[in-house]
Amino acid sequence: MRINQLLIINDIANSKSITRSSERLYISTSNISQAISSLEEELNIKIFTRSRAGLIPTIPGKEIINKSTEIMEKIEELTQIAIQHSDNQISNLAISSEWSIASDVTSQIINVTNRYENFNITVNEGGTSQVRNEVLSKMSDFGIISVPRSYKESNKYLTNTYLFESPMVALVGKNSELALKETLTLSDIVNHPIASLESIQQNHPEVSEYLEKQGKLLLFSTTSPNIRNLLVSQRNAVGFDSEFSVSKNPYIQNGDIIVKRIVSEIAIPKRAFYLIKLKQINLSGAAQEFFDELQNHYTNDIKN
């Protein structure tokens, strides 16, 4: 039994839909179904049943969900007790960061580490879905994500703090015919394959919808920035990123990938960066200082 399974059944009890919970938790529908099935198999009971209204808890399922809520509350109490008694011991802080900002986050937290002794920091790097899952599962104290500016947090367990936003740009290989253009429109891009980090439908919904309407969306989805960069630089694919993030991309620094401003036929929201954490959690003094340091840097030092 895992904490993530308890989070999932609690959310589905409210949403009554695997699809809606998938969108709220940023977990694939197949992984949610697998988590429920494995928990039901482990407990040897049926937790949910299907109806016209959606997924409804069974009678024993309601008891399991109520107990899972109590367990989550007790886990939080244990966390707070540990925080209160950890001042004179080695403290641990885990931060999850979206790929495009991870290196910058690391350089910022170094400015704070010198003020503390006996302090261990772990920075996990991944996609937005991974960052959210690690925060929800308490693998990380807090995280930093990048999402469309139109994004609204729907997960009741998370709170987000806005940092800054950055325009979206297109990435093309230096040998691509698109590299010769000063700017790009979506019409220019439509005949080229798209190399997307994670889901283009979630990360760039407006672009995805436009390209799908043209009937020519050839998509490569990956969770690896390096594979995305290889597809763009060597396979004539087009990628998307925030203007803030591209300065850290080694393929752009060495000239293999060219950045192009998008002059779009449709409104494309900027990429917004947020700090996220569990609503009920109180960070330790040092962890809160790291959180505040990052918030202060990105809200005051980065020009929107």
PDB file of C-alpha atoms in Angstrom:
ATOM      1  CA  MET A   1       0.000   0.000   0.000  1.00  0.00           C
ATOM      2  CA  ARG A   2       1.395   3.386  -1.008  1.00  0.00           C
ATOM      3  CA  ILE A   3       0.528   6.950  -0.031  1.00  0.00           C
ATOM      4  CA  ASN A   4      -0.110   7.744  -3.685  1.00  0.00           C
ATOM      5  CA  GLN A   5      -2.862   5.097  -3.796  1.00  0.00           C
ATOM      6  CA  LEU A   6      -4.619   6.764  -0.866  1.00  0.00           C
ATOM      7  CA  LEU A   7      -4.410  10.151  -2.593  1.00  0.00           C
ATOM      8  CA  ILE A   8      -5.924   8.635  -5.730  1.00  0.00           C
ATOM      9  CA  ILE A   9      -8.930   6.961  -4.093  1.00  0.00           C
ATOM     10  CA  ASN A  10      -9.646  10.120  -2.076  1.00  0.00           C
ATOM     11  CA  ASP A  11      -9.616  12.234  -5.227  1.00  0.00           C
ATOM     12  CA  ILE A  12     -11.803   9.822  -7.200  1.00  0.00           C
ATOM     13  CA  ALA A  13     -14.305   9.762  -4.335  1.00  0.00           C
ATOM     14  CA  ASN A  14     -14.749  13.497  -5.033  1.00  0.00           C
ATOM     15  CA  SER A  15     -14.402  13.580  -8.828  1.00  0.00           C
ATOM     16  CA  LYS A  16     -16.213  10.266  -9.545  1.00  0.00           C
ATOM     17  CA  SER A  17     -14.102  10.068 -12.700  1.00  0.00           C
ATOM     18  CA  ILE A  18     -10.724   8.538 -13.528  1.00  0.00           C
ATOM     19  CA  THR A  19     -10.327  11.047 -16.362  1.00  0.00           C
ATOM     20  CA  ARG A  20     -10.986  14.086 -14.146  1.00  0.00           C
ATOM     21  CA  SER A  21      -8.704  12.753 -11.413  1.00  0.00           C
ATOM     22  CA  SER A  22      -6.045  12.102 -14.052  1.00  0.00           C
ATOM     23  CA  GLU A  23      -6.191  15.772 -15.075  1.00  0.00           C
ATOM     24  CA  ARG A  24      -6.205  17.007 -11.472  1.00  0.00           C
ATOM     25  CA  LEU A  25      -3.422  14.736 -10.220  1.00  0.00           C
ATOM     26  CA  TYR A  26      -1.370  14.764 -13.459  1.00  0.00           C
ATOM     27  CA  ILE A  27      -1.296  10.952 -13.399  1.00  0.00           C
ATOM     28  CA  SER A  28      -2.180   8.926 -16.490  1.00  0.00           C
ATOM     29  CA  THR A  29      -5.556   7.168 -16.508  1.00  0.00           C
ATOM     30  CA  SER A  30      -3.810   3.807 -16.914  1.00  0.00           C
ATOM     31  CA  ASN A  31      -1.655   4.419 -13.822  1.00  0.00           C
ATOM     32  CA  ILE A  32      -4.725   5.479 -11.824  1.00  0.00           C
ATOM     33  CA  SER A  33      -6.619   2.350 -12.886  1.00  0.00           C
ATOM     34  CA  GLN A  34      -3.610   0.207 -11.994  1.00  0.00           C
ATOM     35  CA  ALA A  35      -3.251   1.887  -8.572  1.00  0.00           C
ATOM     36  CA  ILE A  36      -6.925   1.222  -7.751  1.00  0.00           C
ATOM     37  CA  SER A  37      -6.807  -2.371  -9.018  1.00  0.00           C
ATOM     38  CA  SER A  38      -3.655  -3.217  -7.064  1.00  0.00           C
ATOM     39  CA  LEU A  39      -5.095  -1.691  -3.874  1.00  0.00           C
ATOM     40  CA  GLU A  40      -8.369  -3.596  -4.316  1.00  0.00           C
ATOM     41  CA  GLU A  41      -6.405  -6.803  -4.898  1.00  0.00           C
ATOM     42  CA  GLU A  42      -4.228  -6.181  -1.849  1.00  0.00           C
ATOM     43  CA  LEU A  43      -7.240  -5.499   0.394  1.00  0.00           C
ATOM     44  CA  ASN A  44      -9.401  -8.138  -1.323  1.00  0.00           C
ATOM     45  CA  ILE A  45     -12.402  -5.794  -1.628  1.00  0.00           C
ATOM     46  CA  LYS A  46     -14.054  -3.690  -4.323  1.00  0.00           C
ATOM     47  CA  ILE A  47     -13.569   0.019  -3.527  1.00  0.00           C
ATOM     48  CA  PHE A  48     -15.524   1.554  -6.427  1.00  0.00           C
ATOM     49  CA  THR A  49     -18.393   0.507  -8.653  1.00  0.00           C
ATOM     50  CA  ARG A  50     -19.413   2.075 -11.964  1.00  0.00           C
ATOM     51  CA  SER A  51     -22.764   3.826 -12.407  1.00  0.00           C
ATOM     52  CA  ARG A  52     -24.276   6.482 -14.667  1.00  0.00           C
ATOM     53  CA  ALA A  53     -23.054   9.059 -12.150  1.00  0.00           C
ATOM     54  CA  GLY A  54     -19.484   7.784 -12.466  1.00  0.00           C
ATOM     55  CA  LEU A  55     -17.309   5.837 -10.039  1.00  0.00           C
ATOM     56  CA  ILE A  56     -19.157   5.432  -6.739  1.00  0.00           C
ATOM     57  CA  PRO A  57     -17.583   4.002  -3.552  1.00  0.00           C
ATOM     58  CA  THR A  58     -18.969   0.675  -2.411  1.00  0.00           C
ATOM     59  CA  ILE A  59     -20.034   0.308   1.233  1.00  0.00           C
ATOM     60  CA  PRO A  60     -16.643  -1.142   2.265  1.00  0.00           C
ATOM     61  CA  GLY A  61     -15.037   1.336  -0.139  1.00  0.00           C
ATOM     62  CA  LYS A  62     -16.489   4.249   1.834  1.00  0.00           C
ATOM     63  CA  GLU A  63     -14.909   2.874   4.999  1.00  0.00           C
ATOM     64  CA  ILE A  64     -11.556   2.484   3.239  1.00  0.00           C
ATOM     65  CA  ILE A  65     -11.727   6.051   1.910  1.00  0.00           C
ATOM     66  CA  ASN A  66     -12.625   7.442   5.351  1.00  0.00           C
ATOM     67  CA  LYS A  67      -9.718   5.549   6.902  1.00  0.00           C
ATOM     68  CA  SER A  68      -7.362   6.682   4.153  1.00  0.00           C
ATOM     69  CA  THR A  69      -8.271  10.293   4.947  1.00  0.00           C
ATOM     70  CA  GLU A  70      -7.449   9.661   8.606  1.00  0.00           C
ATOM     71  CA  ILE A  71      -4.141   8.056   7.608  1.00  0.00           C
ATOM     72  CA  MET A  72      -3.177  11.076   5.490  1.00  0.00           C
ATOM     73  CA  GLU A  73      -3.956  13.350   8.444  1.00  0.00           C
ATOM     74  CA  LYS A  74      -1.852  11.177  10.783  1.00  0.00           C
ATOM     75  CA  ILE A  75       1.043  11.214   8.325  1.00  0.00           C
ATOM     76  CA  GLU A  76       0.887  15.002   8.371  1.00  0.00           C
ATOM     77  CA  GLU A  77       0.897  14.988  12.195  1.00  0.00           C
ATOM     78  CA  LEU A  78       3.985  12.759  12.186  1.00  0.00           C
ATOM     79  CA  THR A  79       5.681  15.112   9.743  1.00  0.00           C
ATOM     80  CA  GLN A  80       5.004  18.100  11.979  1.00  0.00           C
ATOM     81  CA  ILE A  81       6.306  16.278  15.073  1.00  0.00           C
ATOM     82  CA  ALA A  82       9.510  15.438  13.208  1.00  0.00           C
ATOM     83  CA  ILE A  83       9.904  19.066  12.132  1.00  0.00           C
ATOM     84  CA  GLN A  84       9.486  20.314  15.713  1.00  0.00           C
ATOM     85  CA  HIS A  85      12.216  18.011  17.032  1.00  0.00           C
ATOM     86  CA  SER A  86      14.710  18.223  14.198  1.00  0.00           C
ATOM     87  CA  ASP A  87      16.353  21.594  14.934  1.00  0.00           C
ATOM     88  CA  ASN A  88      19.527  20.084  16.439  1.00  0.00           C
ATOM     89  CA  GLN A  89      19.749  17.149  14.054  1.00  0.00           C
ATOM     90  CA  ILE A  90      20.596  16.726  10.400  1.00  0.00           C
ATOM     91  CA  SER A  91      17.759  18.215   8.375  1.00  0.00           C
ATOM     92  CA  ASN A  92      16.748  16.974   4.957  1.00  0.00           C
ATOM     93  CA  LEU A  93      15.080  18.996   2.221  1.00  0.00           C
ATOM     94  CA  ALA A  94      13.862  17.563  -1.078  1.00  0.00           C
ATOM     95  CA  ILE A  95      12.873  19.867  -3.944  1.00  0.00           C
ATOM     96  CA  SER A  96      11.386  18.732  -7.245  1.00  0.00           C
ATOM     97  CA  SER A  97      11.915  21.014 -10.209  1.00  0.00           C
ATOM     98  CA  GLU A  98      10.651  21.033 -13.779  1.00  0.00           C
ATOM     99  CA  TRP A  99      13.517  20.448 -16.248  1.00  0.00           C
ATOM    100  CA  SER A 100      13.594  23.914 -17.747  1.00  0.00           C
ATOM    101  CA  ILE A 101      14.317  25.683 -14.473  1.00  0.00           C
ATOM    102  CA  ALA A 102      16.189  23.018 -12.459  1.00  0.00           C
ATOM    103  CA  SER A 103      19.725  24.306 -13.092  1.00  0.00           C
ATOM    104  CA  ASP A 104      18.729  27.849 -12.172  1.00  0.00           C
ATOM    105  CA  VAL A 105      16.966  26.619  -9.017  1.00  0.00           C
ATOM    106  CA  THR A 106      20.109  24.751  -7.983  1.00  0.00           C
ATOM    107  CA  SER A 107      22.273  27.854  -8.348  1.00  0.00           C
ATOM    108  CA  GLN A 108      19.802  29.858  -6.256  1.00  0.00           C
ATOM    109  CA  ILE A 109      19.637  27.409  -3.346  1.00  0.00           C
ATOM    110  CA  ILE A 110      23.431  27.351  -3.119  1.00  0.00           C
ATOM    111  CA  ASN A 111      23.140  30.959  -1.894  1.00  0.00           C
ATOM    112  CA  VAL A 112      21.197  29.725   1.144  1.00  0.00           C
ATOM    113  CA  THR A 113      23.067  26.524   2.005  1.00  0.00           C
ATOM    114  CA  ASN A 114      26.052  28.338   3.518  1.00  0.00           C
ATOM    115  CA  ARG A 115      23.840  29.593   6.363  1.00  0.00           C
ATOM    116  CA  TYR A 116      23.131  26.089   7.652  1.00  0.00           C
ATOM    117  CA  GLU A 117      25.103  23.193   9.067  1.00  0.00           C
ATOM    118  CA  ASN A 118      23.972  19.562   8.999  1.00  0.00           C
ATOM    119  CA  PHE A 119      21.590  20.198   6.135  1.00  0.00           C
ATOM    120  CA  ASN A 120      21.076  17.774   3.252  1.00  0.00           C
ATOM    121  CA  ILE A 121      19.383  18.980   0.065  1.00  0.00           C
ATOM    122  CA  THR A 122      18.129  16.824  -2.791  1.00  0.00           C
ATOM    123  CA  VAL A 123      16.994  18.406  -6.065  1.00  0.00           C
ATOM    124  CA  ASN A 124      14.933  16.076  -8.273  1.00  0.00           C
ATOM    125  CA  GLU A 125      14.532  17.006 -11.934  1.00  0.00           C
ATOM    126  CA  GLY A 126      11.596  15.940 -14.099  1.00  0.00           C
ATOM    127  CA  GLY A 127       8.482  16.942 -15.965  1.00  0.00           C
ATOM    128  CA  THR A 128       5.533  18.809 -14.489  1.00  0.00           C
ATOM    129  CA  SER A 129       3.611  15.550 -13.933  1.00  0.00           C
ATOM    130  CA  GLN A 130       6.536  14.011 -12.069  1.00  0.00           C
ATOM    131  CA  VAL A 131       7.049  17.115  -9.922  1.00  0.00           C
ATOM    132  CA  ARG A 132       3.375  17.192  -8.936  1.00  0.00           C
ATOM    133  CA  ASN A 133       3.360  13.475  -8.112  1.00  0.00           C
ATOM    134  CA  GLU A 134       6.483  13.771  -5.950  1.00  0.00           C
ATOM    135  CA  VAL A 135       4.972  16.665  -3.973  1.00  0.00           C
ATOM    136  CA  LEU A 136       1.618  14.864  -3.607  1.00  0.00           C
ATOM    137  CA  SER A 137       3.407  11.705  -2.451  1.00  0.00           C
ATOM    138  CA  LYS A 138       5.568  13.716  -0.011  1.00  0.00           C
ATOM    139  CA  MET A 139       8.728  12.603  -1.754  1.00  0.00           C
ATOM    140  CA  SER A 140       9.517  16.330  -2.012  1.00  0.00           C
ATOM    141  CA  ASP A 141       8.802  19.208   0.358  1.00  0.00           C
ATOM    142  CA  PHE A 142       7.853  21.500  -2.503  1.00  0.00           C
ATOM    143  CA  GLY A 143       8.224  21.759  -6.258  1.00  0.00           C
ATOM    144  CA  ILE A 144       8.538  24.196  -9.147  1.00  0.00           C
ATOM    145  CA  ILE A 145       6.445  23.676 -12.277  1.00  0.00           C
ATOM    146  CA  SER A 146       5.918  25.349 -15.634  1.00  0.00           C
ATOM    147  CA  VAL A 147       2.378  25.391 -17.068  1.00  0.00           C
ATOM    148  CA  PRO A 148       0.285  27.461 -19.506  1.00  0.00           C
ATOM    149  CA  ARG A 149      -0.643  30.849 -18.006  1.00  0.00           C
ATOM    150  CA  SER A 150      -4.304  29.874 -18.407  1.00  0.00           C
ATOM    151  CA  TYR A 151      -3.775  26.941 -16.018  1.00  0.00           C
ATOM    152  CA  LYS A 152      -5.892  26.816 -12.851  1.00  0.00           C
ATOM    153  CA  GLU A 153      -4.974  24.495  -9.984  1.00  0.00           C
ATOM    154  CA  SER A 154      -7.790  21.983  -9.501  1.00  0.00           C
ATOM    155  CA  ASN A 155      -6.144  19.640  -7.022  1.00  0.00           C
ATOM    156  CA  LYS A 156      -7.524  20.307  -3.553  1.00  0.00           C
ATOM    157  CA  TYR A 157      -4.348  19.043  -1.866  1.00  0.00           C
ATOM    158  CA  LEU A 158      -2.012  21.527  -3.567  1.00  0.00           C
ATOM    159  CA  THR A 159      -1.437  25.229  -3.260  1.00  0.00           C
ATOM    160  CA  ASN A 160       0.594  27.188  -5.798  1.00  0.00           C
ATOM    161  CA  THR A 161       2.543  30.443  -5.622  1.00  0.00           C
ATOM    162  CA  TYR A 162       2.959  32.385  -8.867  1.00  0.00           C
ATOM    163  CA  LEU A 163       6.556  33.329  -9.697  1.00  0.00           C
ATOM    164  CA  PHE A 164       6.844  34.712 -13.230  1.00  0.00           C
ATOM    165  CA  GLU A 165       5.868  34.034 -16.827  1.00  0.00           C
ATOM    166  CA  SER A 166       7.721  33.791 -20.106  1.00  0.00           C
ATOM    167  CA  PRO A 167       6.607  33.766 -23.778  1.00  0.00           C
ATOM    168  CA  MET A 168       6.555  30.454 -25.601  1.00  0.00           C
ATOM    169  CA  VAL A 169       9.026  30.029 -28.462  1.00  0.00           C
ATOM    170  CA  ALA A 170       9.607  27.400 -31.144  1.00  0.00           C
ATOM    171  CA  LEU A 171      12.776  25.310 -31.472  1.00  0.00           C
ATOM    172  CA  VAL A 172      14.031  24.182 -34.902  1.00  0.00           C
ATOM    173  CA  GLY A 173      17.195  22.455 -36.103  1.00  0.00           C
ATOM    174  CA  LYS A 174      19.912  24.583 -37.689  1.00  0.00           C
ATOM    175  CA  ASN A 175      19.472  22.676 -40.979  1.00  0.00           C
ATOM    176  CA  SER A 176      15.684  22.933 -41.020  1.00  0.00           C
ATOM    177  CA  GLU A 177      14.033  25.067 -43.704  1.00  0.00           C
ATOM    178  CA  LEU A 178      12.298  26.860 -40.830  1.00  0.00           C
ATOM    179  CA  ALA A 179      15.668  28.092 -39.541  1.00  0.00           C
ATOM    180  CA  LEU A 180      15.749  30.574 -42.433  1.00  0.00           C
ATOM    181  CA  LYS A 181      12.566  32.314 -41.306  1.00  0.00           C
ATOM    182  CA  GLU A 182      12.713  35.343 -38.994  1.00  0.00           C
ATOM    183  CA  THR A 183       9.558  34.292 -37.130  1.00  0.00           C
ATOM    184  CA  LEU A 184       7.213  31.306 -37.343  1.00  0.00           C
ATOM    185  CA  THR A 185       3.457  30.923 -37.572  1.00  0.00           C
ATOM    186  CA  LEU A 186       1.596  27.736 -36.688  1.00  0.00           C
ATOM    187  CA  SER A 187       0.875  27.400 -40.412  1.00  0.00           C
ATOM    188  CA  ASP A 188       4.644  27.184 -40.967  1.00  0.00           C
ATOM    189  CA  ILE A 189       4.906  24.450 -38.342  1.00  0.00           C
ATOM    190  CA  VAL A 190       1.917  22.331 -39.351  1.00  0.00           C
ATOM    191  CA  ASN A 191       3.775  20.199 -41.918  1.00  0.00           C
ATOM    192  CA  HIS A 192       6.573  19.316 -39.517  1.00  0.00           C
ATOM    193  CA  PRO A 193       6.610  16.661 -36.772  1.00  0.00           C
ATOM    194  CA  ILE A 194       6.292  17.960 -33.211  1.00  0.00           C
ATOM    195  CA  ALA A 195       8.694  16.860 -30.468  1.00  0.00           C
ATOM    196  CA  SER A 196       6.890  17.434 -27.180  1.00  0.00           C
ATOM    197  CA  LEU A 197       8.030  17.023 -23.610  1.00  0.00           C
ATOM    198  CA  GLU A 198       5.244  15.069 -21.873  1.00  0.00           C
ATOM    199  CA  SER A 199       1.752  15.716 -23.240  1.00  0.00           C
ATOM    200  CA  ILE A 200       1.326  18.481 -25.823  1.00  0.00           C
ATOM    201  CA  GLN A 201      -2.393  18.473 -24.989  1.00  0.00           C
ATOM    202  CA  GLN A 202      -1.606  19.447 -21.381  1.00  0.00           C
ATOM    203  CA  ASN A 203       1.467  21.613 -21.922  1.00  0.00           C
ATOM    204  CA  HIS A 204       0.391  23.425 -25.104  1.00  0.00           C
ATOM    205  CA  PRO A 205      -3.383  22.845 -25.461  1.00  0.00           C
ATOM    206  CA  GLU A 206      -4.028  25.743 -27.850  1.00  0.00           C
ATOM    207  CA  VAL A 207      -1.232  24.659 -30.194  1.00  0.00           C
ATOM    208  CA  SER A 208      -2.369  21.030 -30.039  1.00  0.00           C
ATOM    209  CA  GLU A 209      -5.966  21.944 -30.858  1.00  0.00           C
ATOM    210  CA  TYR A 210      -4.935  24.110 -33.818  1.00  0.00           C
ATOM    211  CA  LEU A 211      -2.633  21.478 -35.322  1.00  0.00           C
ATOM    212  CA  GLU A 212      -5.164  18.680 -34.827  1.00  0.00           C
ATOM    213  CA  LYS A 213      -7.792  20.731 -36.678  1.00  0.00           C
ATOM    214  CA  GLN A 214      -5.404  20.895 -39.624  1.00  0.00           C
ATOM    215  CA  GLY A 215      -5.287  17.101 -39.535  1.00  0.00           C
ATOM    216  CA  LYS A 216      -1.491  16.970 -39.692  1.00  0.00           C
ATOM    217  CA  LEU A 217      -0.316  16.497 -36.116  1.00  0.00           C
ATOM    218  CA  LEU A 218       2.653  14.091 -36.212  1.00  0.00           C
ATOM    219  CA  LEU A 219       3.752  13.877 -32.617  1.00  0.00           C
ATOM    220  CA  PHE A 220       6.778  12.514 -30.776  1.00  0.00           C
ATOM    221  CA  SER A 221       6.171  12.603 -27.006  1.00  0.00           C
ATOM    222  CA  THR A 222       9.031  12.015 -24.603  1.00  0.00           C
ATOM    223  CA  THR A 223       9.926  12.603 -20.972  1.00  0.00           C
ATOM    224  CA  SER A 224      13.571  13.245 -21.885  1.00  0.00           C
ATOM    225  CA  PRO A 225      14.733  16.784 -22.794  1.00  0.00           C
ATOM    226  CA  ASN A 226      17.771  15.249 -24.491  1.00  0.00           C
ATOM    227  CA  ILE A 227      15.629  13.086 -26.801  1.00  0.00           C
ATOM    228  CA  ARG A 228      13.461  16.113 -27.587  1.00  0.00           C
ATOM    229  CA  ASN A 229      16.584  18.087 -28.479  1.00  0.00           C
ATOM    230  CA  LEU A 230      17.887  15.259 -30.692  1.00  0.00           C
ATOM    231  CA  LEU A 231      14.572  15.041 -32.568  1.00  0.00           C
ATOM    232  CA  VAL A 232      14.648  18.793 -33.183  1.00  0.00           C
ATOM    233  CA  SER A 233      18.320  19.033 -34.149  1.00  0.00           C
ATOM    234  CA  GLN A 234      18.548  15.860 -36.265  1.00  0.00           C
ATOM    235  CA  ARG A 235      15.038  14.875 -37.404  1.00  0.00           C
ATOM    236  CA  ASN A 236      13.501  18.139 -38.638  1.00  0.00           C
ATOM    237  CA  ALA A 237      11.024  18.193 -35.731  1.00  0.00           C
ATOM    238  CA  VAL A 238       9.751  21.353 -34.030  1.00  0.00           C
ATOM    239  CA  GLY A 239       9.798  21.753 -30.255  1.00  0.00           C
ATOM    240  CA  PHE A 240       8.345  24.311 -27.878  1.00  0.00           C
ATOM    241  CA  ASP A 241       9.763  25.877 -24.738  1.00  0.00           C
ATOM    242  CA  SER A 242       9.646  29.070 -22.724  1.00  0.00           C
ATOM    243  CA  GLU A 243      11.904  31.970 -23.648  1.00  0.00           C
ATOM    244  CA  PHE A 244      13.335  31.873 -20.114  1.00  0.00           C
ATOM    245  CA  SER A 245      14.350  28.218 -20.416  1.00  0.00           C
ATOM    246  CA  VAL A 246      16.115  28.237 -23.779  1.00  0.00           C
ATOM    247  CA  SER A 247      19.201  30.077 -22.531  1.00  0.00           C
ATOM    248  CA  LYS A 248      20.087  26.979 -20.479  1.00  0.00           C
ATOM    249  CA  ASN A 249      19.758  24.538 -23.402  1.00  0.00           C
ATOM    250  CA  PRO A 250      23.218  23.284 -24.530  1.00  0.00           C
ATOM    251  CA  TYR A 251      21.910  22.481 -28.041  1.00  0.00           C
ATOM    252  CA  ILE A 252      20.951  26.138 -28.408  1.00  0.00           C
ATOM    253  CA  GLN A 253      24.218  27.341 -26.921  1.00  0.00           C
ATOM    254  CA  ASN A 254      26.239  25.355 -29.488  1.00  0.00           C
ATOM    255  CA  GLY A 255      24.009  26.389 -32.403  1.00  0.00           C
ATOM    256  CA  ASP A 256      22.456  22.992 -33.252  1.00  0.00           C
ATOM    257  CA  ILE A 257      18.995  24.329 -32.363  1.00  0.00           C
ATOM    258  CA  ILE A 258      17.663  27.753 -33.349  1.00  0.00           C
ATOM    259  CA  VAL A 259      15.049  29.650 -31.310  1.00  0.00           C
ATOM    260  CA  LYS A 260      12.196  31.266 -33.244  1.00  0.00           C
ATOM    261  CA  ARG A 261       9.573  33.703 -32.010  1.00  0.00           C
ATOM    262  CA  ILE A 262       6.019  32.570 -32.770  1.00  0.00           C
ATOM    263  CA  VAL A 263       3.649  34.981 -34.510  1.00  0.00           C
ATOM    264  CA  SER A 264       0.489  32.994 -34.012  1.00  0.00           C
ATOM    265  CA  GLU A 265      -2.880  32.949 -35.734  1.00  0.00           C
ATOM    266  CA  ILE A 266      -4.341  32.088 -32.323  1.00  0.00           C
ATOM    267  CA  ALA A 267      -3.685  33.326 -28.805  1.00  0.00           C
ATOM    268  CA  ILE A 268      -0.962  31.255 -27.159  1.00  0.00           C
ATOM    269  CA  PRO A 269      -0.639  31.821 -23.400  1.00  0.00           C
ATOM    270  CA  LYS A 270       2.765  32.419 -21.890  1.00  0.00           C
ATOM    271  CA  ARG A 271       4.408  29.740 -19.760  1.00  0.00           C
ATOM    272  CA  ALA A 272       3.914  30.459 -16.071  1.00  0.00           C
ATOM    273  CA  PHE A 273       6.175  29.182 -13.307  1.00  0.00           C
ATOM    274  CA  TYR A 274       4.798  28.271  -9.873  1.00  0.00           C
ATOM    275  CA  LEU A 275       6.034  26.977  -6.545  1.00  0.00           C
ATOM    276  CA  ILE A 276       3.730  24.177  -5.371  1.00  0.00           C
ATOM    277  CA  LYS A 277       3.350  22.416  -2.030  1.00  0.00           C
ATOM    278  CA  LEU A 278       0.778  20.506  -0.039  1.00  0.00           C
ATOM    279  CA  LYS A 279      -1.788  22.817   1.533  1.00  0.00           C
ATOM    280  CA  GLN A 280      -1.654  21.226   4.970  1.00  0.00           C
ATOM    281  CA  ILE A 281       2.109  21.018   5.327  1.00  0.00           C
ATOM    282  CA  ASN A 282       4.114  23.480   7.419  1.00  0.00           C
ATOM    283  CA  LEU A 283       7.696  23.688   6.229  1.00  0.00           C
ATOM    284  CA  SER A 284      10.575  23.658   8.711  1.00  0.00           C
ATOM    285  CA  GLY A 285      12.347  26.950   9.361  1.00  0.00           C
ATOM    286  CA  ALA A 286      15.176  26.207   6.938  1.00  0.00           C
ATOM    287  CA  ALA A 287      12.862  24.727   4.293  1.00  0.00           C
ATOM    288  CA  GLN A 288      10.628  27.787   4.533  1.00  0.00           C
ATOM    289  CA  GLU A 289      13.666  30.014   4.034  1.00  0.00           C
ATOM    290  CA  PHE A 290      14.568  28.112   0.867  1.00  0.00           C
ATOM    291  CA  PHE A 291      10.971  28.466  -0.320  1.00  0.00           C
ATOM    292  CA  ASP A 292      10.971  32.214   0.435  1.00  0.00           C
ATOM    293  CA  GLU A 293      14.392  32.696  -1.180  1.00  0.00           C
ATOM    294  CA  LEU A 294      13.200  31.147  -4.443  1.00  0.00           C
ATOM    295  CA  GLN A 295       9.941  33.082  -4.362  1.00  0.00           C
ATOM    296  CA  ASN A 296      11.761  36.370  -3.738  1.00  0.00           C
ATOM    297  CA  HIS A 297      14.317  35.736  -6.495  1.00  0.00           C
ATOM    298  CA  TYR A 298      11.842  34.805  -9.200  1.00  0.00           C
ATOM    299  CA  THR A 299       9.171  37.375  -8.386  1.00  0.00           C
ATOM    300  CA  ASN A 300      11.581  40.295  -7.921  1.00  0.00           C
ATOM    301  CA  ASP A 301      14.642  39.514 -10.050  1.00  0.00           C
ATOM    302  CA  ILE A 302      13.003  38.005 -13.136  1.00  0.00           C
ATOM    303  CA  LYS A 303      11.321  40.538 -15.405  1.00  0.00           C
ATOM    304  CA  ASN A 304       7.898  39.391 -16.581  1.00  0.00           C
TER     305      ASN A 304
END
